[in-house]
């Protein structure tokens, strides 16, 4: 994205990276000795010469009802099709096929947030029984069938993977909405995906509180109806079977407790439907540059092969390991690396209901010690939080990780080192996995037994993926040049989303239009644009600097500025709104809102709280801005566009640059005085804003 800043063209390519090279760290001999992938020739296998057939290795990890005839059909770029002609079922691959060898093996150990409440441990066989019975219920009672879509709005309970697998068994595309999102956000996603069944839970624990979740289903149904979609049935799983945990009443003829219905399906079995490789397995909504979230549609064959292959080689999961990914299944990380990837390689996983620091920051390490977790997977935000709250906690517990993952945001080398030395006790190999909702699985990471770690850098492209950094004109920025540019992937891979549900044009526009030769049918002319800026070292290691679009990555979760702004504009008094990222020591970035008011409304009328509430209600508490600044006006260009870059600079106490080209330059000083005086008063002056954040803010453009 090139933009006019102070009359000068500033682009990613011109911003030199200030990153100091870190020393390489090699994995231990004992890790290498047991690794699933320790063959130094594996890169050769995945070389460009071998593309796309190299990806057979991943697809061969699955059981196919019918083998495919064409590994990659690239005749209609960028709508690439993988394993064409092949048929399979994801539920069968994650459950049934393990029964013979691993029937009694633990699939999941579910851990309540309330310490002392018993775990729920289910074997692959028990998982199979639950999936079958629920699939029978879905088919006969809810009337869903192959090709339908069903929305889920569930917290971290065992019934969530059961529900996903039961739907996958029937060939029904699931769309799980993060449980922390509001009922309204869920309703919008119901409309977009045209779902007529909503599956939810009555309640769950969060930081020690039993939250009423059922109420959000009622809100979602109302919101969906406003959008023209009628939800016929709401199926409610219970936090405590046969006990009311939510005060929200059930709506007669619409809402049903799954528990009450399941007894009719005891012992029932449903054959997995044999589906073409490109049958859509699920939708996962994510934020983009417009207010409307994108439904990333993932395939059955390509996606599952990629999740399985990367779980085996990069997560290094062996059947005898105890694997714990702390992400929420409501995000892509949970789909690929709690449910589909680990189950397809017969993992035993921990599923944790709650927040990592409840009741105290020793909790994760107690769980790891008690359950013998040896593979651990979390995000930098959590690592920062645990480090701050309990830097010495890990040493108190007798657990041993062989492998750890960091995912979702850039990790500072200093935080990486605490993770390595203190959490990993210097024993664990770390993978810093770079990827996106859209990519289905990792796109940048080291192979843990073969490629050394470099703190703060994810590593080279994942096997079979060739990253390239392009400048604004599409020229390649040579690795090692120290210059940043737009991170792209030069070739297709099986895990990539198929399209944006219902909006193939937006798919092409968002991920390909920037550099594609649009009349070419050669995949080489269609680099995938990640929307991230970054650099590549001479060794090919990537360092992600941050987003280049109007997306704010908060604690590893994406929020579109437009989504935040539209929510703020629902407050009657607000006439204009702008969302900007502010540096936060723990979460990386937090959103701050700037609003100006309609004539006749005063700043003292509680507008800031109304904006906060509107955002919480419309998107969810995760998006709640840290500050809402009610200002007399917002800085604008002569054509009337809000200059977010200027206000973002103010929020972060960095130089606002030249503002003489604005139509109202005088407002800058006024806002600066207002905001910075308030922040100084609150003791909230950001300390040590990293170079990456400054770069990201400089890119924060005009309103489009
Ligand atoms: O900016 C990159 C950042 O998170 C974005 C993707 O967010 P989402 O679709 O929510 O998926 C998160 C989990 C895969 C990316 O565009 N990101 C993700 N992983 C990393 C990262 N930034 C730096 N390092 C990573 N390892």
XYZ file of C-alpha atoms and ligand atoms in Angstrom:
730
model
C 0.000 0.000 0.000
C 1.595 3.247 -1.083
C 0.169 6.338 0.393
C 0.775 10.026 0.293
C 2.280 11.034 3.573
C 3.408 14.592 3.918
C 3.488 14.750 0.165
C 6.068 11.971 0.034
C 5.358 8.497 -1.245
C 6.038 6.134 1.646
C 5.778 2.437 1.078
C 6.771 -0.706 2.858
C 9.682 -1.126 0.539
C 11.206 2.138 1.591
C 11.070 1.499 5.271
C 14.330 -0.101 6.253
C 14.061 -2.688 8.984
C 15.703 -1.783 12.249
C 15.845 -5.348 13.315
C 19.059 -6.598 14.781
C 19.995 -10.128 13.700
C 19.526 -12.609 16.527
C 21.711 -15.639 17.122
C 20.450 -18.989 15.932
C 19.476 -21.612 18.496
C 19.593 -25.291 17.644
C 17.193 -27.936 18.965
C 18.534 -30.584 21.322
C 19.819 -33.933 20.111
C 17.095 -35.669 22.072
C 14.415 -33.686 20.253
C 15.954 -34.430 16.873
C 16.263 -38.100 17.767
C 12.520 -38.528 18.217
C 11.195 -36.039 15.634
C 8.623 -37.032 13.036
C 10.591 -35.189 10.407
C 14.367 -35.273 10.718
C 15.211 -36.076 7.123
C 17.418 -33.289 5.744
C 16.233 -34.180 2.236
C 12.664 -33.108 2.961
C 13.251 -29.642 1.494
C 14.375 -31.291 -1.728
C 11.185 -33.299 -1.801
C 9.224 -30.052 -1.497
C 11.359 -28.145 -4.009
C 9.700 -26.162 -6.780
C 10.649 -28.881 -9.276
C 8.491 -31.297 -7.384
C 5.499 -28.979 -7.089
C 2.598 -29.762 -6.786
C 3.156 -33.528 -6.469
C 5.205 -32.956 -3.307
C 1.953 -32.358 -1.428
C 0.937 -35.964 -1.986
C 2.948 -36.635 1.132
C 0.364 -34.740 3.176
C -2.680 -36.139 1.400
C -1.327 -39.663 1.873
C -1.606 -39.183 5.624
C -5.378 -39.387 5.134
C -7.685 -42.263 4.253
C -9.426 -41.617 0.951
C -12.563 -43.418 -0.153
C -11.473 -42.698 -3.665
C -7.951 -41.660 -4.605
C -7.605 -38.402 -6.578
C -6.522 -38.225 -10.197
C -5.181 -34.644 -10.335
C -3.061 -33.237 -7.521
C -3.626 -29.604 -8.482
C -6.046 -28.152 -10.984
C -4.835 -24.594 -11.556
C -6.779 -23.927 -14.728
C -8.922 -21.143 -13.195
C -6.591 -19.046 -11.054
C -6.909 -18.174 -8.256
C -9.599 -20.820 -7.692
C -7.128 -23.650 -7.294
C -8.434 -27.157 -6.669
C -6.464 -29.836 -4.857
C -6.682 -33.622 -5.020
C -9.351 -33.491 -7.705
C -11.369 -36.657 -8.119
C -10.618 -37.719 -4.549
C -13.360 -38.490 -2.023
C -13.135 -38.610 1.736
C -14.805 -37.657 4.995
C -13.112 -35.511 7.644
C -15.001 -37.050 10.569
C -13.974 -40.529 9.436
C -10.352 -39.399 9.160
C -10.348 -37.788 12.595
C -12.207 -40.516 14.450
C -13.288 -43.803 12.840
C -10.027 -44.777 11.294
C -8.242 -44.589 14.653
C -10.582 -47.039 16.384
C -8.731 -50.218 15.486
C -5.408 -49.093 16.874
C -6.277 -46.244 19.205
C -9.886 -46.876 20.290
C -9.009 -46.728 23.979
C -6.532 -43.918 23.630
C -7.471 -40.518 25.061
C -8.696 -38.129 22.374
C -9.399 -35.215 24.718
C -8.943 -34.442 28.367
C -11.241 -31.543 29.030
C -10.183 -29.362 31.952
C -12.678 -27.075 33.667
C -11.662 -23.575 34.541
C -12.762 -24.351 38.083
C -9.789 -26.085 39.599
C -10.836 -29.236 41.370
C -13.851 -29.885 39.166
C -13.229 -33.320 37.635
C -11.722 -33.589 34.161
C -13.774 -35.156 31.408
C -11.627 -37.672 29.607
C -12.834 -39.255 26.385
C -11.236 -41.968 24.316
C -11.410 -42.144 20.529
C -14.111 -44.747 20.906
C -16.193 -42.515 23.164
C -15.663 -39.626 20.781
C -16.889 -41.850 17.967
C -20.049 -42.738 19.924
C -20.773 -39.083 20.729
C -20.178 -37.959 17.164
C -22.424 -40.672 15.755
C -25.281 -40.054 18.152
C -25.195 -36.334 17.630
C -24.952 -36.756 13.866
C -28.087 -38.926 14.013
C -29.859 -36.213 15.993
C -28.766 -33.515 13.574
C -29.962 -35.508 10.632
C -33.279 -36.704 11.987
C -34.299 -34.048 14.453
C -32.682 -30.897 13.063
C -33.139 -32.042 9.482
C -29.770 -30.849 8.236
C -28.258 -32.432 5.164
C -25.153 -32.491 2.991
C -24.537 -29.066 1.496
C -26.247 -27.065 4.292
C -24.495 -24.658 6.610
C -24.963 -24.589 10.361
C -23.744 -21.886 12.742
C -22.162 -22.758 16.077
C -21.606 -20.306 18.883
C -19.913 -22.439 21.468
C -17.338 -21.986 24.197
C -14.454 -24.378 24.934
C -16.363 -27.512 25.801
C -15.943 -31.098 24.624
C -19.204 -30.826 22.761
C -17.689 -28.287 20.374
C -15.351 -30.705 18.557
C -18.117 -33.323 18.778
C -20.508 -30.935 17.027
C -17.988 -29.995 14.342
C -17.205 -33.638 13.622
C -20.875 -34.652 13.590
C -21.604 -31.964 10.997
C -18.527 -32.903 8.966
C -19.732 -36.498 9.047
C -22.929 -35.416 7.286
C -21.191 -33.093 4.837
C -22.733 -30.044 6.515
C -20.460 -26.994 6.488
C -19.986 -25.612 9.981
C -19.396 -22.009 10.886
C -18.217 -21.713 14.479
C -18.372 -18.165 15.796
C -15.983 -17.357 18.665
C -17.963 -17.748 21.916
C -16.793 -14.341 23.169
C -18.392 -12.577 20.219
C -21.733 -10.911 20.797
C -25.091 -12.359 19.851
C -25.388 -9.668 17.171
C -22.043 -10.638 15.604
C -23.220 -14.244 15.604
C -26.509 -13.176 13.989
C -24.689 -11.359 11.172
C -22.686 -14.509 10.467
C -25.871 -16.594 10.480
C -27.248 -14.280 7.806
C -24.105 -14.303 5.693
C -23.901 -18.092 5.747
C -27.677 -18.603 5.495
C -27.857 -21.022 8.420
C -31.184 -22.152 9.807
C -29.889 -24.082 12.783
C -27.852 -22.538 15.598
C -25.948 -24.737 18.035
C -24.907 -23.164 21.295
C -24.291 -23.785 25.002
C -26.153 -22.542 28.030
C -23.175 -21.304 30.051
C -19.426 -21.428 30.582
C -16.797 -20.239 32.995
C -14.636 -17.240 32.301
C -12.302 -15.893 34.999
C -14.268 -17.739 37.656
C -17.720 -16.509 36.599
C -20.394 -18.734 35.138
C -21.532 -16.655 32.159
C -24.985 -16.854 30.654
C -24.337 -17.773 27.052
C -27.846 -18.810 26.016
C -28.946 -15.181 26.055
C -26.656 -14.553 23.101
C -28.534 -17.143 21.052
C -31.734 -15.169 21.530
C -29.958 -12.004 20.400
C -28.434 -13.811 17.441
C -31.809 -15.094 16.271
C -33.286 -11.572 16.436
C -30.335 -10.130 14.543
C -30.564 -12.885 11.916
C -34.226 -12.194 11.433
C -33.450 -8.510 10.816
C -31.119 -9.720 8.078
C -33.844 -11.889 6.577
C -32.786 -15.311 7.865
C -35.061 -17.318 10.117
C -33.412 -19.691 12.559
C -35.738 -22.686 12.912
C -33.961 -24.522 15.673
C -31.575 -23.621 18.448
C -29.835 -26.639 19.956
C -28.410 -25.956 23.400
C -25.665 -28.059 24.971
C -25.511 -27.828 28.749
C -22.479 -26.945 30.834
C -23.789 -29.330 33.471
C -25.892 -32.075 31.927
C -29.538 -31.942 32.949
C -29.038 -28.855 35.079
C -30.100 -25.292 34.276
C -27.020 -23.075 34.235
C -28.542 -20.151 32.360
C -31.447 -18.022 33.594
C -32.503 -17.286 30.003
C -35.706 -19.181 29.214
C -35.999 -21.629 26.353
C -38.302 -20.623 23.503
C -40.944 -23.265 22.961
C -40.794 -24.945 19.576
C -37.423 -23.376 18.753
C -34.966 -24.120 21.552
C -34.031 -27.632 22.630
C -31.590 -28.999 25.167
C -29.457 -31.497 23.296
C -29.298 -33.549 26.438
C -33.067 -34.083 26.461
C -33.055 -35.282 22.883
C -29.945 -37.427 22.850
C -31.438 -40.374 24.709
C -33.567 -41.071 21.634
C -30.410 -41.510 19.589
C -28.458 -43.751 21.943
C -26.510 -46.355 20.012
C -27.318 -44.867 16.621
C -24.641 -44.829 13.956
C -24.418 -42.621 10.893
C -22.243 -43.549 7.959
C -19.785 -40.801 7.093
C -20.779 -39.219 3.784
C -18.118 -39.664 1.149
C -17.418 -36.148 -0.130
C -15.430 -34.672 -2.991
C -12.104 -33.159 -1.892
C -13.376 -29.650 -2.564
C -16.542 -30.003 -0.499
C -16.569 -27.053 1.945
C -15.725 -28.323 5.430
C -16.203 -25.049 7.291
C -16.434 -21.287 7.201
C -14.373 -19.114 9.518
C -15.168 -15.429 9.588
C -12.369 -12.918 9.859
C -11.969 -9.158 9.700
C -10.876 -7.237 6.676
C -10.834 -3.692 5.456
C -14.603 -3.328 5.210
C -17.140 -3.592 7.995
C -18.398 -6.938 6.756
C -16.398 -9.946 8.006
C -15.230 -12.416 5.384
C -16.382 -16.019 5.530
C -13.217 -17.900 4.685
C -14.331 -21.172 3.129
C -12.054 -24.168 3.657
C -12.149 -27.427 1.739
C -12.281 -30.979 3.038
C -9.382 -32.636 1.195
C -6.805 -29.888 0.762
C -7.412 -28.340 4.166
C -7.417 -31.612 6.080
C -4.292 -32.861 4.296
C -2.514 -29.619 5.139
C -3.670 -29.619 8.782
C -2.584 -33.256 9.166
C 0.794 -32.798 7.474
C 1.734 -29.687 9.411
C 0.523 -31.223 12.707
C 2.797 -34.162 12.092
C 5.922 -32.407 10.849
C 5.743 -29.033 12.567
C 3.797 -29.768 15.752
C 5.706 -33.048 15.933
C 2.696 -34.842 17.392
C 3.147 -38.571 17.997
C 0.282 -40.702 19.253
C 2.011 -41.078 22.643
C 2.410 -37.326 23.214
C 0.152 -35.133 25.320
C -0.570 -32.038 23.304
C -2.076 -28.798 24.568
C -3.004 -25.878 22.374
C -4.451 -23.088 24.506
C -6.153 -21.302 21.633
C -9.934 -21.123 21.417
C -11.586 -23.413 18.867
C -13.557 -20.341 17.791
C -10.451 -19.154 15.946
C -8.657 -20.827 13.076
C -5.827 -21.993 15.358
C -8.285 -24.127 17.256
C -9.828 -25.553 14.092
C -6.519 -26.576 12.560
C -4.432 -27.284 15.639
C -6.890 -28.506 18.268
C -9.461 -30.300 16.168
C -8.636 -31.284 12.606
C -4.836 -31.571 12.585
C -4.257 -33.277 15.935
C -7.226 -35.649 15.606
C -6.182 -36.690 12.131
C -2.833 -37.826 13.557
C -4.488 -39.539 16.576
C -3.253 -37.071 19.176
C -4.229 -36.980 22.833
C -5.080 -33.355 23.527
C -5.941 -31.175 26.458
C -8.974 -28.949 26.004
C -9.081 -26.131 28.534
C -12.219 -24.154 29.252
C -10.812 -21.062 30.814
C -8.341 -18.234 30.865
C -4.679 -19.068 31.505
C -4.248 -16.901 34.600
C -7.257 -18.054 36.584
C -7.070 -18.434 39.521
C -3.386 -17.529 39.258
C -0.609 -17.607 36.653
C 0.605 -21.002 37.872
C -2.511 -22.689 36.465
C -1.160 -23.684 33.040
C 1.923 -25.221 34.603
C -0.133 -27.173 37.139
C -2.225 -28.579 34.302
C 0.907 -29.436 32.327
C 2.458 -31.151 35.344
C -0.672 -33.091 36.271
C -1.489 -34.308 32.772
C 2.044 -34.796 31.491
C 1.706 -32.290 28.668
C 4.819 -32.344 26.507
C 3.740 -30.196 23.534
C 2.511 -26.698 24.313
C 0.989 -24.164 21.936
C 0.001 -20.570 22.707
C 0.215 -16.925 21.587
C 2.656 -14.125 22.475
C -0.078 -12.217 24.336
C -0.525 -15.109 26.730
C 3.216 -15.549 27.079
C 3.628 -11.846 27.899
C 0.794 -11.982 30.387
C 2.098 -15.095 32.158
C 5.577 -13.635 32.212
C 4.402 -10.422 33.774
C 2.108 -12.038 36.332
C 4.292 -14.973 37.300
C 7.798 -14.872 35.853
C 9.059 -17.525 38.275
C 5.998 -19.778 38.257
C 7.074 -22.340 35.636
C 10.150 -23.348 37.655
C 7.920 -24.439 40.524
C 6.319 -27.227 38.530
C 7.675 -30.520 37.331
C 6.597 -30.601 33.700
C 8.771 -30.999 30.630
C 7.912 -29.713 27.202
C 9.696 -31.174 24.206
C 8.091 -28.691 21.836
C 6.396 -25.297 22.060
C 4.597 -23.069 19.586
C 4.019 -19.345 19.436
C 1.376 -18.089 17.019
C -0.732 -15.139 16.003
C 1.449 -12.058 16.377
C 5.073 -11.080 16.240
C 6.927 -12.081 19.394
C 9.634 -9.815 20.778
C 13.015 -11.599 21.061
C 13.068 -10.861 24.790
C 9.662 -12.513 25.302
C 10.758 -15.399 23.086
C 13.754 -15.951 25.326
C 11.622 -16.096 28.489
C 9.417 -18.647 26.726
C 12.471 -20.689 25.755
C 14.459 -20.445 28.992
C 11.751 -20.348 31.650
C 8.638 -22.010 30.209
C 10.559 -24.470 28.050
C 13.333 -24.833 30.660
C 15.813 -24.693 27.788
C 14.656 -28.164 26.703
C 11.907 -27.471 24.190
C 12.203 -26.722 20.501
C 10.113 -23.672 19.597
C 8.246 -23.056 16.374
C 7.074 -19.492 15.695
C 4.276 -20.289 13.299
C 3.154 -17.561 10.960
C -0.178 -17.993 9.201
C -3.715 -16.676 8.840
C -7.342 -17.701 8.934
C -7.152 -17.718 5.156
C -4.129 -19.997 4.872
C -5.587 -22.981 6.754
C -2.231 -23.877 8.274
C 1.289 -22.603 8.774
C 2.898 -20.671 5.936
C 6.111 -19.591 7.661
C 7.903 -21.613 10.355
C 11.038 -23.609 11.013
C 10.995 -27.398 10.810
C 11.727 -28.008 14.474
C 14.345 -30.759 14.167
C 16.057 -29.445 11.056
C 16.089 -25.671 11.052
C 17.461 -23.564 13.904
C 15.288 -21.092 15.764
C 15.770 -17.361 15.494
C 14.005 -15.336 18.205
C 11.481 -12.918 16.701
C 11.532 -14.504 13.276
C 9.161 -17.241 12.187
C 11.632 -18.873 9.838
C 11.445 -19.839 6.171
C 8.321 -20.629 4.175
C 6.590 -23.815 5.273
C 7.352 -26.912 3.176
C 6.231 -26.439 -0.399
C 5.470 -22.722 0.016
C 7.797 -20.121 -1.443
C 7.420 -16.712 0.208
C 8.421 -13.613 -1.685
C 8.514 -10.008 -0.571
C 7.315 -7.563 -3.191
C 7.566 -3.804 -3.368
C 4.684 -1.617 -4.484
C 5.477 -2.203 -8.147
C 5.635 -5.942 -7.799
C 9.416 -6.156 -7.838
C 11.005 -8.739 -5.645
C 12.876 -7.414 -2.624
C 15.963 -9.540 -2.321
C 16.350 -11.497 0.913
C 18.994 -9.923 3.107
C 18.466 -6.414 1.731
C 17.026 -5.318 5.084
C 14.076 -3.712 3.357
C 10.493 -4.437 4.188
C 7.736 -5.044 1.686
C 4.513 -6.934 1.174
C 4.740 -10.576 2.177
C 3.352 -12.805 -0.574
C 3.324 -16.522 -1.269
C 4.351 -17.310 -4.807
C 2.548 -20.607 -5.218
C -0.723 -22.285 -4.214
C -0.852 -24.825 -1.372
C -3.592 -27.229 -0.266
C -4.588 -25.458 2.978
C -5.439 -22.142 1.407
C -9.083 -21.095 1.612
C -11.187 -21.786 -1.462
C -12.989 -18.463 -1.579
C -14.864 -15.935 0.523
C -18.269 -17.487 1.006
C -20.710 -15.865 -1.364
C -18.222 -13.288 -2.597
C -15.606 -14.703 -4.989
C -14.849 -11.212 -6.337
C -13.836 -9.970 -2.935
C -11.616 -13.033 -2.622
C -9.768 -12.154 -5.818
C -9.605 -8.456 -4.937
C -8.327 -8.948 -1.420
C -5.694 -11.602 -1.945
C -4.650 -11.437 -5.587
C -5.631 -8.283 -7.465
C -2.609 -6.294 -6.297
C -0.021 -8.279 -8.252
C -1.843 -10.809 -10.439
C -1.615 -10.780 -14.197
C -5.323 -11.157 -14.348
C -5.565 -12.613 -17.833
C -2.952 -15.281 -17.136
C -3.943 -18.868 -16.445
C -0.524 -19.687 -15.014
C -0.470 -19.924 -11.203
C 3.003 -18.323 -11.277
C 1.313 -15.046 -12.177
C -0.918 -15.170 -9.108
C 1.041 -14.481 -5.921
C -1.058 -14.653 -2.762
C -0.990 -11.320 -0.885
C -1.020 -11.832 2.896
C -1.736 -8.234 3.883
C 1.335 -8.320 6.126
C 4.511 -6.303 5.822
C 7.826 -7.911 6.598
C 11.445 -8.561 5.834
C 13.373 -11.617 4.801
C 16.902 -12.331 5.979
C 19.655 -13.623 3.691
C 18.888 -17.057 5.158
C 15.298 -16.802 3.945
C 13.872 -16.326 7.431
C 10.824 -14.085 7.481
C 10.097 -11.455 10.009
C 6.522 -10.237 10.077
C 6.351 -6.556 10.922
C 2.576 -6.139 10.998
C -0.513 -5.561 8.917
C -0.404 -3.264 5.915
C -4.182 -2.955 5.697
C -6.670 -1.398 8.080
C -6.735 -4.341 10.401
C -5.649 -4.114 14.032
C -4.174 -7.290 15.466
C -5.267 -7.281 19.117
C -3.778 -10.082 21.171
C -3.529 -12.209 18.045
C -7.092 -11.504 16.923
C -7.975 -9.425 13.952
C -10.291 -6.438 14.197
C -11.143 -4.329 11.184
C -11.089 -0.593 11.802
C -14.267 -0.319 9.749
C -16.077 -2.802 11.970
C -15.165 -0.775 15.040
C -16.132 2.480 13.383
C -19.498 1.211 12.157
C -20.266 0.009 15.678
C -19.343 3.429 17.124
C -21.560 5.148 14.577
C -24.615 3.358 15.934
C -24.422 5.694 18.954
C -26.854 8.484 18.242
C -24.551 11.338 19.235
C -21.607 10.197 17.113
C -21.105 11.876 13.782
C -17.647 10.590 12.838
C -15.487 7.804 14.196
C -11.969 6.549 13.634
C -10.273 3.483 15.122
C -6.509 3.356 15.567
C -4.039 0.925 17.126
C -2.301 1.896 20.350
C 0.738 0.039 21.608
C 0.082 -2.206 24.596
C 2.782 -4.037 26.490
C 0.714 -7.192 26.904
C -1.653 -7.345 23.974
C 0.628 -5.894 21.324
C -2.040 -3.480 20.137
C -5.315 -2.262 21.560
C -7.941 -0.277 19.665
C -8.571 3.348 20.579
C -11.545 5.243 19.201
C -11.779 8.871 18.259
C -15.255 10.266 17.787
C -16.702 13.656 17.014
C -20.292 14.519 17.827
C -23.325 15.757 15.979
C -24.395 19.333 16.692
C -26.381 19.599 19.891
C -24.594 16.771 21.696
C -22.068 17.471 24.454
C -18.947 15.501 25.291
C -20.119 15.118 28.870
C -23.191 13.087 27.922
C -21.526 9.720 28.506
C -20.790 9.178 24.840
C -17.499 7.440 25.587
C -19.223 4.752 27.629
C -21.956 4.414 25.006
C -19.355 3.842 22.313
C -17.618 1.237 24.460
C -20.898 -0.527 25.069
C -21.939 -0.372 21.448
C -18.678 -2.005 20.396
C -18.958 -4.683 23.090
C -22.521 -5.444 22.107
C -22.064 -5.377 18.372
C -18.692 -7.115 18.109
C -17.864 -8.483 21.549
C -15.855 -7.540 24.632
C -12.630 -8.437 22.839
C -13.040 -5.323 20.702
C -13.741 -2.932 23.581
C -11.555 0.102 23.010
C -9.094 1.028 25.727
C -9.989 4.708 25.293
C -12.714 6.630 23.544
C -11.684 10.198 22.832
C -14.509 12.603 22.132
C -12.945 15.412 20.126
C -14.346 18.554 18.568
C -13.299 17.394 15.093
C -10.996 14.849 13.442
C -7.983 15.717 11.272
C -8.930 15.462 7.618
C -7.401 15.790 4.202
C -8.675 18.516 1.876
C -10.949 15.921 0.294
C -12.491 15.263 3.704
C -10.905 11.930 4.572
C -9.972 11.200 8.156
C -6.198 10.907 8.662
C -5.974 7.972 11.018
C -2.192 8.100 10.880
C -2.168 11.440 12.646
C -4.427 10.401 15.500
C -2.661 7.035 15.817
C 0.583 8.971 16.251
C -1.012 11.068 18.975
C -2.285 8.002 20.832
C 1.179 6.498 20.750
C 3.077 9.691 21.561
C 5.044 9.593 18.350
C 5.792 12.401 15.971
C 2.710 13.332 13.912
C 4.879 14.525 11.038
C 3.933 17.284 8.663
C 0.270 18.220 8.984
C 0.211 21.283 6.768
C -1.606 19.455 3.989
C -4.628 18.879 6.211
C -7.753 20.929 5.765
C -7.879 21.539 9.532
C -4.277 21.362 10.825
C -5.183 23.364 13.938
C -7.179 20.442 15.295
C -4.048 18.298 15.616
C -2.588 20.318 18.428
C -5.913 20.505 20.187
C -6.391 16.727 20.093
C -2.797 16.191 21.064
C -3.204 18.362 24.136
C -6.475 16.696 25.099
C -5.364 13.099 24.631
C -1.817 13.298 25.841
C -2.671 15.374 28.922
C -5.294 12.799 29.841
C -2.902 9.910 29.270
C -0.171 11.557 31.322
C -2.717 12.085 34.096
C -3.662 8.407 33.974
C -0.007 7.348 33.940
C -0.619 5.766 30.524
C 2.308 7.071 28.520
C 3.382 4.227 26.249
C 6.942 3.216 27.049
C 9.338 2.012 24.406
C 6.951 1.812 21.448
C 8.675 -0.702 19.182
C 9.833 0.214 15.719
C 7.294 -2.169 14.158
C 4.407 -0.340 15.785
C 5.745 2.996 14.603
C 5.989 1.588 11.088
C 2.482 0.201 11.269
C 1.129 3.554 12.419
C 2.940 5.394 9.639
C 1.087 3.155 7.216
C -2.272 3.828 8.811
C -3.840 5.538 5.942
C -6.566 7.860 5.004
C -10.070 6.617 5.164
C -10.735 4.743 1.954
O -0.454 -10.310 10.856
C -0.263 -11.700 10.892
C -0.455 -12.177 12.311
O -1.809 -12.535 12.429
C -2.484 -12.380 11.179
C -3.485 -13.475 10.983
O -4.474 -13.409 11.952
P -5.604 -14.516 12.012
O -6.202 -14.717 10.685
O -6.506 -14.134 13.126
O -4.859 -15.846 12.387
C -4.141 -15.912 13.576
C -3.657 -17.322 13.798
C -3.008 -17.959 12.661
C -1.377 -12.413 10.160
O -1.767 -11.813 8.962
N 0.381 -13.353 12.637
C -0.016 -14.642 12.699
N 1.000 -15.427 13.098
C 2.078 -14.640 13.269
C 1.689 -13.314 12.962
N 2.564 -12.297 13.011
C 3.837 -12.580 13.366
N 4.268 -13.822 13.675
C 3.430 -14.878 13.658
N 3.870 -16.087 14.002
